[in-house]
Coordinates of C-alpha atoms in Angstrom, one line a residue:
Chain A
M1 CA 20.7 -23.8 -25.6
V2 CA 24.1 -22.2 -25.8
V3 CA 22.6 -19.1 -24.2
A4 CA 21.0 -21.1 -21.4
Y5 CA 24.4 -22.8 -20.8
C6 CA 26.0 -19.4 -20.3
I7 CA 23.3 -18.1 -18.1
I8 CA 23.2 -20.9 -15.5
P9 CA 26.5 -20.2 -13.6
S10 CA 25.8 -16.5 -13.3
M11 CA 22.3 -17.3 -12.3
L12 CA 23.4 -19.6 -9.6
R13 CA 25.8 -17.1 -8.2
F14 CA 23.0 -14.5 -8.3
L15 CA 20.7 -16.9 -6.5
A16 CA 23.3 -17.7 -3.8
I17 CA 24.0 -14.0 -3.1
R18 CA 20.3 -13.2 -2.9
L19 CA 19.6 -16.1 -0.6
A20 CA 22.5 -15.1 1.6
L21 CA 21.0 -11.6 1.8
A22 CA 17.6 -12.9 2.7
V23 CA 19.0 -14.2 6.0
P24 CA 19.8 -10.8 7.6
T25 CA 16.4 -9.5 6.3
L26 CA 14.5 -12.2 8.0
L27 CA 16.6 -11.8 11.2
A28 CA 15.8 -8.0 11.2
I29 CA 12.1 -8.7 10.8
S30 CA 12.1 -11.3 13.6
F31 CA 14.1 -8.8 15.8
L32 CA 11.7 -6.0 15.1
V33 CA 8.5 -8.0 15.7
F34 CA 9.9 -9.7 18.8
F35 CA 11.0 -6.5 20.5
A36 CA 7.9 -4.6 19.5
G37 CA 6.0 -7.3 21.3
Y38 CA 8.4 -7.1 24.3
L39 CA 8.0 -3.4 24.6
S40 CA 4.2 -3.4 24.5
P41 CA 2.6 -2.8 27.8
A42 CA 0.5 -6.0 27.9
D43 CA 1.7 -8.8 30.1
P44 CA 1.5 -12.2 28.4
V45 CA 0.7 -14.0 31.7
D46 CA -2.2 -11.6 32.4
I47 CA -3.4 -12.3 28.8
A48 CA -3.3 -16.1 29.4
L49 CA -4.6 -16.3 32.9
G50 CA -6.7 -13.2 33.3
E51 CA -5.7 -10.4 35.7
K52 CA -7.4 -12.0 38.7
A53 CA -5.0 -15.1 38.9
S54 CA -3.0 -15.4 42.1
P55 CA 0.5 -13.9 42.1
E56 CA 2.1 -17.4 42.9
L57 CA 0.4 -19.0 39.9
K58 CA 1.5 -16.0 37.7
A59 CA 5.1 -16.4 38.9
R60 CA 5.1 -20.1 38.2
I61 CA 3.7 -19.8 34.7
R62 CA 6.1 -16.9 34.0
H63 CA 9.0 -19.2 35.0
E64 CA 7.6 -22.2 33.1
W65 CA 7.3 -20.2 29.9
G66 CA 10.7 -18.7 30.4
L67 CA 9.4 -15.2 30.5
D68 CA 11.5 -14.2 33.6
R69 CA 14.7 -14.4 31.5
S70 CA 16.2 -11.3 29.9
P71 CA 14.7 -10.4 26.5
L72 CA 18.0 -11.0 24.6
V73 CA 18.2 -14.5 26.0
R74 CA 14.6 -15.1 25.0
Y75 CA 15.1 -13.7 21.5
A76 CA 18.2 -15.9 21.0
D77 CA 16.3 -18.9 22.3
Y78 CA 13.4 -18.1 19.9
V79 CA 15.7 -17.9 16.9
T80 CA 17.6 -21.1 17.8
G81 CA 14.2 -22.9 18.3
I82 CA 13.1 -21.9 14.8
V83 CA 16.4 -22.8 13.2
T84 CA 17.1 -26.1 14.9
R85 CA 13.7 -27.5 15.7
G86 CA 11.3 -25.5 13.5
D87 CA 9.7 -24.5 16.7
F88 CA 7.9 -21.1 16.6
G89 CA 6.7 -21.3 20.2
N90 CA 3.2 -21.8 21.5
S91 CA 0.1 -19.6 21.6
F92 CA -0.3 -17.7 24.9
I93 CA -4.0 -18.3 24.7
N94 CA -4.3 -22.1 24.4
R95 CA -0.6 -23.3 24.3
E96 CA -1.2 -24.7 20.8
P97 CA 2.1 -24.7 18.7
V98 CA 2.2 -21.8 16.3
T99 CA 3.2 -24.2 13.5
T100 CA -0.1 -26.0 13.9
R101 CA -2.0 -22.7 13.5
I102 CA 0.1 -21.9 10.4
A103 CA -0.4 -25.3 8.9
R104 CA -4.2 -25.0 9.4
G105 CA -4.6 -21.5 7.9
F106 CA -1.9 -21.4 5.3
P107 CA -3.5 -23.7 2.6
N108 CA -6.6 -21.6 2.5
T109 CA -4.7 -18.4 2.2
A110 CA -2.4 -19.8 -0.4
L111 CA -5.2 -21.2 -2.5
L112 CA -7.2 -17.9 -2.3
A113 CA -4.1 -15.8 -3.2
T114 CA -3.1 -18.1 -6.0
C115 CA -6.5 -18.2 -7.5
A116 CA -6.8 -14.4 -7.2
L117 CA -3.4 -13.9 -8.9
I118 CA -4.4 -16.2 -11.8
L119 CA -7.8 -14.4 -12.1
A120 CA -6.0 -11.0 -12.1
L121 CA -3.6 -12.1 -14.8
L122 CA -6.2 -13.9 -16.9
I123 CA -8.4 -10.8 -17.0
G124 CA -5.9 -8.0 -16.4
V125 CA -3.4 -8.8 -19.2
P126 CA -5.8 -9.3 -22.1
L127 CA -7.7 -6.3 -20.9
G128 CA -4.6 -4.2 -20.9
I129 CA -3.6 -5.4 -24.3
A130 CA -7.0 -4.6 -25.7
C131 CA -6.9 -1.2 -24.2
A132 CA -3.5 -0.5 -25.7
V133 CA -4.6 -1.7 -29.2
Y134 CA -7.7 0.4 -29.1
A135 CA -6.1 3.2 -27.1
N136 CA -8.3 6.2 -26.5
S137 CA -11.4 4.5 -27.8
W138 CA -14.6 4.3 -25.7
F139 CA -13.6 0.8 -24.7
D140 CA -10.2 1.9 -23.4
R141 CA -11.7 4.9 -21.5
T142 CA -14.4 2.8 -19.8
A143 CA -12.0 0.0 -18.9
M144 CA -9.4 2.4 -17.5
T145 CA -12.0 4.3 -15.5
I146 CA -13.2 1.0 -13.9
A147 CA -9.6 0.1 -13.3
L148 CA -9.0 3.4 -11.5
L149 CA -12.0 2.7 -9.4
G150 CA -10.6 -0.8 -8.7
V151 CA -7.5 0.9 -7.2
A152 CA -9.4 3.5 -5.2
V153 CA -12.3 1.4 -3.8
P154 CA -11.0 -0.7 -0.9
S155 CA -11.8 -4.4 -0.7
F156 CA -13.8 -3.9 2.5
V157 CA -16.2 -1.7 0.5
L158 CA -16.2 -3.8 -2.7
G159 CA -16.9 -7.0 -0.7
P160 CA -20.1 -5.8 1.1
V161 CA -21.3 -4.0 -2.0
L162 CA -21.0 -7.1 -4.2
V163 CA -22.6 -9.2 -1.5
L164 CA -25.5 -6.8 -1.3
L165 CA -25.9 -6.9 -5.1
L166 CA -25.1 -10.5 -6.1
S167 CA -26.1 -12.4 -2.9
V168 CA -28.9 -10.4 -1.2
R169 CA -30.6 -8.8 -4.2
L170 CA -30.0 -11.2 -7.0
Q171 CA -29.4 -14.3 -4.8
W172 CA -26.9 -15.7 -7.3
L173 CA -24.2 -16.5 -4.7
P174 CA -24.2 -17.4 -1.0
V175 CA -23.9 -14.4 1.4
V176 CA -20.9 -15.4 3.5
G177 CA -18.8 -18.5 4.1
F178 CA -16.0 -20.1 2.4
A179 CA -15.2 -23.6 1.1
I180 CA -12.6 -25.3 -0.9
P181 CA -14.2 -25.5 -4.4
S182 CA -14.1 -29.2 -4.9
R183 CA -15.9 -30.1 -1.7
M184 CA -18.7 -27.6 -1.2
G185 CA -19.3 -26.2 -4.6
W186 CA -17.5 -23.3 -6.2
Q187 CA -20.1 -20.6 -5.2
Y188 CA -18.5 -19.9 -1.9
F189 CA -15.2 -19.3 -3.6
V190 CA -16.1 -16.9 -6.2
L191 CA -16.7 -13.6 -4.4
P192 CA -13.7 -13.8 -2.0
T193 CA -11.4 -14.5 -5.0
F194 CA -12.8 -11.7 -7.1
V195 CA -12.8 -9.2 -4.3
L196 CA -9.2 -10.1 -3.4
A197 CA -8.1 -10.0 -7.0
S198 CA -9.8 -6.6 -7.8
R199 CA -7.0 -4.3 -6.9
S200 CA -4.3 -6.4 -8.5
L201 CA -6.4 -6.9 -11.6
A202 CA -6.8 -3.1 -11.9
L203 CA -3.0 -2.5 -11.4
I204 CA -2.1 -5.3 -13.9
A205 CA -4.5 -4.0 -16.5
R206 CA -3.2 -0.4 -16.2
L207 CA 0.4 -1.5 -16.3
T208 CA -0.1 -3.9 -19.2
R209 CA -1.7 -1.1 -21.2
S210 CA 1.1 1.3 -20.6
A211 CA 3.8 -1.3 -21.2
M212 CA 2.1 -2.4 -24.5
L213 CA 1.6 1.2 -25.6
E214 CA 5.3 1.8 -25.1
T215 CA 6.4 -1.3 -27.1
L216 CA 3.9 -0.7 -29.8
G217 CA 5.5 2.7 -30.5
Q218 CA 9.0 1.2 -31.0
D219 CA 10.7 1.1 -34.4
Y220 CA 11.0 -2.6 -34.6
I221 CA 7.2 -2.9 -34.4
R222 CA 7.0 -0.6 -37.4
T223 CA 9.6 -2.7 -39.2
A224 CA 7.7 -5.9 -38.4
R225 CA 4.5 -4.4 -39.7
A226 CA 6.3 -3.1 -42.8
K227 CA 7.6 -6.6 -43.5
G228 CA 4.0 -7.6 -43.9
L229 CA 3.7 -9.7 -40.8
S230 CA 0.1 -10.3 -39.7
P231 CA -1.1 -7.9 -36.9
T232 CA -1.6 -10.9 -34.6
T233 CA 2.0 -12.0 -35.0
V234 CA 3.3 -8.5 -34.4
L235 CA 1.1 -8.1 -31.4
F236 CA 1.8 -11.4 -29.6
K237 CA 5.3 -12.4 -30.9
H238 CA 6.9 -9.0 -31.0
A239 CA 5.1 -6.6 -28.7
L240 CA 3.9 -8.8 -25.9
K241 CA 7.2 -10.6 -25.5
N242 CA 8.9 -7.3 -24.9
A243 CA 6.2 -5.9 -22.7
F244 CA 6.1 -8.9 -20.5
P245 CA 9.0 -8.3 -18.0
P246 CA 7.4 -5.2 -16.4
I247 CA 4.1 -7.1 -16.3
L248 CA 5.9 -9.9 -14.5
T249 CA 7.4 -7.5 -11.9
V250 CA 4.0 -6.1 -11.2
A251 CA 2.6 -9.6 -10.8
G252 CA 5.3 -10.2 -8.2
T253 CA 4.5 -7.1 -6.2
T254 CA 0.8 -7.8 -6.6
F255 CA 1.3 -11.2 -4.9
G256 CA 2.3 -9.2 -1.9
F257 CA -0.8 -7.1 -2.1
L258 CA -2.8 -10.3 -2.3
L259 CA -1.3 -11.7 0.9
S260 CA -1.9 -8.4 2.8
G261 CA -5.3 -8.0 1.1
S262 CA -6.2 -11.4 2.5
F263 CA -6.2 -9.8 6.0
V264 CA -9.3 -7.8 5.0
V265 CA -11.0 -10.3 2.7
E266 CA -10.6 -13.2 5.1
T267 CA -11.9 -11.1 8.0
F268 CA -14.9 -10.0 6.0
F269 CA -15.8 -13.4 4.5
T270 CA -14.7 -15.2 7.7
I271 CA -12.2 -17.4 5.9
P272 CA -10.0 -19.5 8.2
G273 CA -6.7 -18.4 6.7
I274 CA -3.5 -16.8 8.1
G275 CA -4.8 -13.2 7.5
N276 CA -7.9 -13.9 9.7
E277 CA -5.8 -15.8 12.2
S278 CA -3.2 -12.9 12.4
I279 CA -5.9 -10.3 13.1
R280 CA -7.5 -12.5 15.7
S281 CA -4.1 -13.0 17.4
I282 CA -3.4 -9.3 17.2
L283 CA -6.7 -8.5 18.9
N284 CA -6.0 -11.2 21.5
R285 CA -2.4 -10.0 21.9
D286 CA -1.2 -13.5 21.3
Y287 CA 2.4 -12.5 20.5
P288 CA 4.0 -15.9 19.6
V289 CA 1.3 -16.3 16.9
I290 CA 1.8 -12.8 15.6
Q291 CA 5.6 -13.3 15.4
G292 CA 5.2 -16.6 13.6
M293 CA 2.8 -15.2 11.1
A294 CA 5.1 -12.2 10.5
L295 CA 8.1 -14.4 9.8
L296 CA 6.0 -16.6 7.5
L297 CA 4.8 -13.7 5.5
A298 CA 8.3 -12.1 5.4
T299 CA 9.7 -15.3 4.1
I300 CA 7.1 -15.6 1.4
F301 CA 7.8 -12.0 0.3
V302 CA 11.5 -12.5 0.1
L303 CA 11.1 -15.7 -1.9
V304 CA 8.5 -14.2 -4.3
N305 CA 10.7 -11.2 -4.9
L306 CA 13.6 -13.5 -5.6
L307 CA 11.6 -15.6 -8.0
V308 CA 10.5 -12.5 -9.9
D309 CA 14.1 -11.3 -10.2
V310 CA 15.2 -14.7 -11.5
L311 CA 12.4 -14.9 -14.0
Y312 CA 13.1 -11.3 -15.0
G313 CA 16.7 -12.2 -15.7
L314 CA 15.6 -15.2 -17.8
L315 CA 13.1 -13.3 -19.8
D316 CA 14.9 -10.0 -20.4
P317 CA 18.6 -10.3 -21.5
R318 CA 19.0 -6.5 -21.0
A319 CA 18.4 -6.9 -17.3
R320 CA 21.1 -9.5 -17.1
V321 CA 23.6 -7.3 -18.9
A322 CA 22.6 -4.3 -16.8
A323 CA 23.1 -6.4 -13.6
A324 CA 26.5 -7.6 -14.7
Q325 CA 27.5 -4.0 -15.6
I326 CA 26.4 -2.7 -12.2
R327 CA 28.3 -5.5 -10.5
R328 CA 31.5 -4.7 -12.5
Q329 CA 31.2 -1.0 -11.7
A330 CA 30.8 -1.9 -8.0
E331 CA 33.9 -4.1 -8.2
V332 CA 35.9 -1.4 -9.9
K333 CA 34.8 1.1 -7.2
S334 CA 35.7 -1.1 -4.3
Chain B
M1 CA 4.9 43.4 -18.1
S2 CA 3.4 46.8 -17.4
A3 CA 6.6 48.5 -18.5
A4 CA 6.7 46.7 -21.8
P5 CA 4.6 49.1 -23.9
L6 CA 6.9 52.0 -22.9
L7 CA 9.9 50.2 -24.2
M8 CA 8.3 48.6 -27.3
P9 CA 5.8 51.0 -29.0
S10 CA 4.7 48.3 -31.5
S11 CA 1.7 46.5 -30.0
D12 CA 2.3 43.5 -32.4
V13 CA 5.6 42.7 -30.7
A14 CA 4.1 42.9 -27.3
E15 CA 1.4 40.5 -28.2
V16 CA 3.9 38.0 -29.6
E17 CA 5.9 38.3 -26.4
L18 CA 2.7 37.7 -24.3
A19 CA 1.7 34.6 -26.3
A20 CA 5.2 33.1 -26.0
A21 CA 5.2 33.6 -22.2
P22 CA 5.0 30.1 -20.6
P23 CA 1.7 29.6 -18.7
T24 CA 2.1 29.7 -14.9
F25 CA 1.4 26.8 -12.6
W26 CA -2.1 27.9 -11.9
Q27 CA -3.0 28.6 -15.5
K28 CA -1.9 25.1 -16.4
L29 CA -3.6 23.4 -13.5
R30 CA -6.8 25.3 -14.2
R31 CA -7.0 23.8 -17.7
N32 CA -7.2 20.4 -16.1
P33 CA -10.9 20.0 -15.1
V34 CA -10.5 16.7 -13.3
A35 CA -7.7 18.0 -11.2
M36 CA -9.6 21.2 -10.4
I37 CA -12.7 19.3 -9.3
S38 CA -10.5 17.1 -7.1
L39 CA -8.8 20.1 -5.6
C40 CA -12.2 21.7 -4.9
F41 CA -13.5 18.5 -3.3
L42 CA -10.4 18.2 -1.1
G43 CA -10.5 21.9 -0.2
A44 CA -14.1 21.4 0.9
L45 CA -13.1 18.4 2.9
V46 CA -10.3 20.4 4.6
I47 CA -12.7 23.2 5.5
I48 CA -15.3 20.8 6.9
S49 CA -12.7 19.0 9.0
L50 CA -11.3 22.2 10.3
L51 CA -14.7 23.5 11.2
A52 CA -16.2 20.2 12.3
P53 CA -16.7 21.2 16.0
L54 CA -18.5 24.3 14.9
I55 CA -20.6 23.0 12.0
A56 CA -21.3 19.4 12.9
P57 CA -24.9 19.3 14.2
Y58 CA -24.1 16.8 17.0
D59 CA -21.1 15.5 18.9
F60 CA -19.6 12.4 17.2
A61 CA -20.0 10.3 20.3
R62 CA -23.4 11.5 21.4
Q63 CA -25.7 8.5 21.6
S64 CA -29.5 8.6 21.6
L65 CA -30.9 5.2 21.9
S66 CA -34.5 6.4 21.2
E67 CA -33.3 7.5 17.8
R68 CA -31.5 4.4 16.6
M69 CA -31.2 3.5 12.9
Q70 CA -33.3 6.4 11.7
G71 CA -33.4 7.3 8.0
P72 CA -32.5 10.8 6.7
S73 CA -34.7 13.5 8.3
P74 CA -34.5 17.3 8.9
K75 CA -33.1 16.5 12.4
H76 CA -30.5 14.0 11.1
W77 CA -29.7 14.8 7.5
L78 CA -28.0 11.4 6.9
G79 CA -29.8 9.4 9.6
T80 CA -28.4 7.8 12.7
D81 CA -26.5 4.6 13.4
E82 CA -27.1 1.6 15.7
L83 CA -26.5 3.8 18.8
G84 CA -28.5 6.7 17.6
R85 CA -25.4 8.7 16.7
D86 CA -25.7 11.3 13.9
T87 CA -24.1 9.9 10.7
L88 CA -23.4 13.4 9.2
S89 CA -21.5 14.6 12.3
R90 CA -19.5 11.3 12.4
L91 CA -18.6 11.6 8.8
M92 CA -17.4 15.2 9.3
Y93 CA -15.2 14.2 12.3
G94 CA -14.1 11.2 10.2
A95 CA -12.7 13.5 7.5
R96 CA -10.8 15.2 10.3
I97 CA -9.2 11.9 11.3
S98 CA -8.4 10.9 7.8
L99 CA -6.8 14.2 6.9
T100 CA -4.9 14.5 10.2
V101 CA -3.5 11.1 9.8
G102 CA -2.7 11.7 6.1
L103 CA -0.9 15.0 6.7
A104 CA 1.0 13.8 9.8
V105 CA 2.2 10.7 8.1
E106 CA 3.3 12.6 5.0
A107 CA 5.2 15.0 7.2
M108 CA 7.0 12.1 8.7
V109 CA 7.5 10.5 5.3
V110 CA 9.0 13.7 3.9
T111 CA 11.3 14.2 6.9
L112 CA 12.6 10.6 6.9
G113 CA 12.6 10.3 3.1
L114 CA 14.5 13.6 2.6
A115 CA 17.0 12.7 5.3
V116 CA 17.7 9.2 4.1
G117 CA 17.6 10.2 0.4
L118 CA 19.9 13.2 0.7
I119 CA 22.4 11.4 3.0
A120 CA 22.5 8.4 0.6
G121 CA 22.7 10.6 -2.5
F122 CA 25.4 12.9 -1.2
A123 CA 27.5 10.6 1.0
G124 CA 27.8 7.7 -1.4
G125 CA 30.0 4.8 -0.6
W126 CA 29.1 2.3 2.1
L127 CA 26.6 4.6 3.8
D128 CA 24.7 4.9 0.5
N129 CA 24.8 1.1 0.0
T130 CA 23.6 0.3 3.5
L131 CA 20.8 2.9 3.4
M132 CA 19.6 1.7 0.0
R133 CA 19.8 -2.0 1.2
V134 CA 17.5 -1.1 4.1
T135 CA 15.2 0.8 1.7
D136 CA 15.0 -2.2 -0.7
V137 CA 14.2 -4.6 2.1
M138 CA 11.3 -2.3 3.3
L139 CA 10.1 -1.8 -0.3
A140 CA 9.9 -5.5 -0.7
F141 CA 7.0 -5.5 1.9
P142 CA 4.0 -4.3 0.2
D143 CA 1.3 -2.0 1.3
I144 CA 0.4 -1.9 5.0
L145 CA 1.6 -5.3 6.0
L146 CA 4.5 -4.0 8.1
A147 CA 2.2 -1.4 9.7
I148 CA -0.3 -4.2 10.6
L149 CA 2.5 -6.3 12.2
L150 CA 3.9 -3.2 14.0
L151 CA 0.5 -2.1 15.3
G152 CA -0.2 -5.7 16.3
A153 CA 3.0 -5.9 18.3
L154 CA 2.5 -2.4 19.8
G155 CA -1.1 -3.3 20.8
T156 CA -3.3 -0.4 19.5
A157 CA -6.4 -2.5 20.1
A158 CA -6.2 -1.9 23.8
S159 CA -5.0 1.7 23.8
S160 CA -7.0 4.9 24.3
P161 CA -8.4 6.6 21.1
A162 CA -5.9 9.5 21.2
I163 CA -2.9 7.2 21.6
S164 CA -4.2 4.9 18.9
I165 CA -4.2 7.7 16.3
L166 CA -0.6 8.5 17.3
L167 CA 0.4 4.9 17.0
V168 CA -1.3 4.6 13.5
V169 CA 0.7 7.7 12.4
L170 CA 3.9 6.3 13.7
A171 CA 3.4 2.9 12.1
L172 CA 2.5 4.3 8.7
G173 CA 5.2 6.9 8.9
I174 CA 7.9 4.5 9.9
T175 CA 7.0 2.1 7.1
G176 CA 6.1 4.7 4.5
W177 CA 9.3 6.6 3.8
P178 CA 11.3 4.2 1.5
P179 CA 9.7 5.2 -1.9
L180 CA 10.3 8.9 -1.2
A181 CA 13.9 8.2 -0.1
R182 CA 14.5 6.4 -3.4
L183 CA 13.1 9.3 -5.3
V184 CA 15.1 11.9 -3.4
R185 CA 18.3 9.9 -3.8
G186 CA 17.8 9.5 -7.5
Q187 CA 17.1 13.2 -7.9
A188 CA 20.0 14.2 -5.7
L189 CA 22.4 12.0 -7.8
T190 CA 21.3 13.7 -11.0
L191 CA 21.2 17.2 -9.6
R192 CA 24.6 17.1 -8.0
K193 CA 26.2 16.6 -11.4
R194 CA 24.3 19.5 -13.0
E195 CA 26.2 22.7 -14.0
F196 CA 24.6 25.0 -11.5
V197 CA 25.6 22.8 -8.6
E198 CA 29.1 22.6 -9.9
A199 CA 29.2 26.4 -10.4
A200 CA 28.0 26.9 -6.8
R201 CA 30.7 24.4 -5.6
A202 CA 33.3 26.2 -7.6
M203 CA 32.3 29.5 -5.9
G204 CA 33.0 27.8 -2.6
A205 CA 29.5 26.9 -1.4
T206 CA 29.4 24.4 1.4
N207 CA 27.5 21.1 1.1
S208 CA 24.7 22.3 3.4
R209 CA 24.3 25.5 1.3
I210 CA 24.2 23.5 -1.9
I211 CA 21.5 21.2 -0.5
L212 CA 19.4 24.0 1.0
R213 CA 19.7 26.5 -1.8
H214 CA 20.1 24.4 -4.9
I215 CA 18.9 20.9 -4.4
L216 CA 15.9 21.3 -2.2
P217 CA 14.1 23.9 -4.4
N218 CA 14.5 21.5 -7.3
L219 CA 13.1 18.6 -5.3
L220 CA 9.9 20.5 -4.3
S221 CA 7.9 19.5 -7.4
P222 CA 8.6 15.8 -7.5
I223 CA 8.0 15.6 -3.8
L224 CA 4.7 17.4 -4.0
V225 CA 3.5 15.0 -6.7
A226 CA 4.7 12.0 -4.8
I227 CA 3.1 12.9 -1.4
T228 CA -0.2 13.8 -3.0
V229 CA -0.5 10.3 -4.6
D230 CA 1.0 8.7 -1.5
M231 CA -1.5 10.4 0.8
A232 CA -4.3 8.5 -1.0
G233 CA -2.6 5.3 0.0
V234 CA -2.1 6.5 3.6
I235 CA -5.7 7.5 4.0
L236 CA -6.8 4.1 2.6
A237 CA -4.3 2.4 4.9
E238 CA -5.6 4.2 8.0
A239 CA -9.2 3.2 7.0
T240 CA -8.0 -0.4 6.4
L241 CA -6.3 -0.6 9.8
S242 CA -9.3 0.9 11.5
F243 CA -11.6 -1.5 9.7
L244 CA -9.5 -4.4 11.0
G245 CA -9.9 -3.0 14.5
I246 CA -6.2 -2.3 15.0
G247 CA -6.2 1.4 13.9
V248 CA -8.1 4.3 15.3
Q249 CA -10.2 3.1 18.3
R250 CA -13.7 3.8 19.3
P251 CA -15.4 6.1 19.9
Y252 CA -13.4 8.1 17.3
P253 CA -15.3 7.9 14.0
S254 CA -12.7 6.8 11.5
W255 CA -14.3 6.1 8.2
G256 CA -12.8 2.6 8.2
R257 CA -14.2 1.9 11.7
M258 CA -17.6 3.2 10.6
I259 CA -17.6 0.8 7.7
N260 CA -16.7 -2.1 10.1
D261 CA -19.4 -1.1 12.5
A262 CA -21.9 -0.9 9.6
L263 CA -21.1 -4.4 8.5
D264 CA -23.2 -5.8 11.4
Y265 CA -26.3 -4.3 9.9
Y266 CA -25.6 -3.7 6.3
R267 CA -28.1 -6.1 4.8
S268 CA -31.0 -4.2 6.5
Y269 CA -29.3 -0.7 6.6
P270 CA -26.9 -0.4 3.6
R271 CA -27.1 3.4 4.1
L272 CA -24.7 3.1 7.1
L273 CA -22.1 1.3 4.9
I274 CA -22.5 3.4 1.8
A275 CA -22.0 6.9 3.2
P276 CA -18.5 6.4 4.6
S277 CA -17.6 4.1 1.7
I278 CA -18.4 6.8 -0.9
L279 CA -16.5 9.5 1.0
L280 CA -13.5 7.3 1.5
S281 CA -13.4 6.3 -2.2
L282 CA -14.0 9.8 -3.4
T283 CA -11.1 11.2 -1.2
V284 CA -8.8 8.5 -2.5
L285 CA -9.8 9.1 -6.1
A286 CA -9.5 12.9 -5.7
L287 CA -6.0 12.7 -4.3
N288 CA -5.0 10.4 -7.2
F289 CA -6.5 12.7 -9.8
L290 CA -4.9 15.8 -8.2
G291 CA -1.5 14.0 -8.1
D292 CA -1.8 13.1 -11.8
G293 CA -2.8 16.7 -12.6
L294 CA 0.2 18.1 -10.6
R295 CA 2.5 15.7 -12.4
D296 CA 1.3 16.9 -15.8
T297 CA 1.7 20.5 -14.7
L298 CA 5.0 20.3 -12.9
D299 CA 6.9 17.6 -14.8
P300 CA 9.5 19.5 -16.9
R301 CA 9.6 16.8 -19.5
R302 CA 5.9 17.5 -20.3
R303 CA 6.4 21.2 -20.7
Q304 CA 6.1 22.4 -24.3

């Protein structure tokens, strides 16, 4: 408790600094995406009305949508709209607010990504531990070879192959389609989750194995064993506790993989999530939707990274000390 | 070594000397069968993609509607697709696209990564802080997400095939340099404090001379390892982008695009899906294995 009491003020300061730094990051992303869209040769009015519309109509729509103003004014307007009204603009295709699109797709993607992360951790961590304990056995070699395949085989290959095998040949699972588990049965949910999780699972298993191998070779593990503690206690209380921070970091980066992986998995399994929605908007050149999705994903990444850093600090006192030292050195330098 | 027996008549001494000589790079790499097999596979792929116009039995875009969806035959070794195009020829040209994109992106990554890393490592101060801040922000975005968004905004989907390859290379290059910049900066920070750099400085060498003659040669090995492994990711990224329809455009036969096209028929014709999938996965695996092999061979900490 005393320790926790000391941590909180420094933690709060750390949080405040990181949150303040997130603002320029998000601004930079919004700037980049906005101007990339502006520089692209496609004319939004042509996209919305078709190229055959009369010039008068085009000019009227251009004025109504504010597209005849200078790009800097439009960008400023866009950012103010987001900050003051939470308004991300409207789709060029059907004038639907971008926020409505996000609200429709986001729950599916979030559910899928969260389930995939849980699956990857639930299988990956124990697998990595087992491989480290029985290092260089046939079990370890087989598991690590499969894990390497999991990193090398892209999800758009794994998905169809599993569908061919489990759905078409064995007919265990439905071929395509997606549903929230509680409403339509869990079968539609299994394959997308597993395919999305595969790469993260492989990464987590590989990393857990190497982190555990490193801790198991430490002196304090030998001491703990020499004291006569049971192998289970040594493994879980001593080794895993110290191997956990790097695993956590990888789980954080992996969440990013899951969100970008959802582009492919949602496209293949036709899941109405933000990945699928983004790709469709990109193919339709519906820039307001692309920009909105980009900002949403950027915000999620920034928050997840922040969360991982905070948890890392809570779990690993060494990281806290190191961070404080770096800060002090920086202060001395400046 | 040929002069050794003249100087040392005792053959025993010469043998001891020989045994103690550290194995060369090739000798070490040749002892690693996985890396060697990967190297041979990648070498074959390079040769095939260089010679594709000469050895491919057909043009990659040549359609023959009377020969649609044929199985393997003497005329079409790996069969034909839904437009009667020869699968083998398309795979060969696909290798060309994957390797071109991979090499071009790595060239960009090395240029940008070296520039940013060396500037940050040598300049220090606010420049270092700013550059590393930008690098951190970009590193926070995983994988190909930034490239997807960039390509979406630039609009590859509507551009001509040749332009689309260029845009893919640009997007992956612009978003791909941060890890290498980190690596170069770290190495530069360590190397600049080493005795041989200090000696060179004491002898009056300029910064650019130190970088070119003393730092760069020492960076070659770690960079080679890094770009080999990274190229696996780039080739996978290109295939993913093309699969999503925002990468290399039709009629160019990118492996990712071939997989996407095959998805419309894969339940009846899994062959169309499996051929590019296997090639893509093998290429990615081979680059990973070769990278691991190079690391074991080149990493000074692993030298006995």
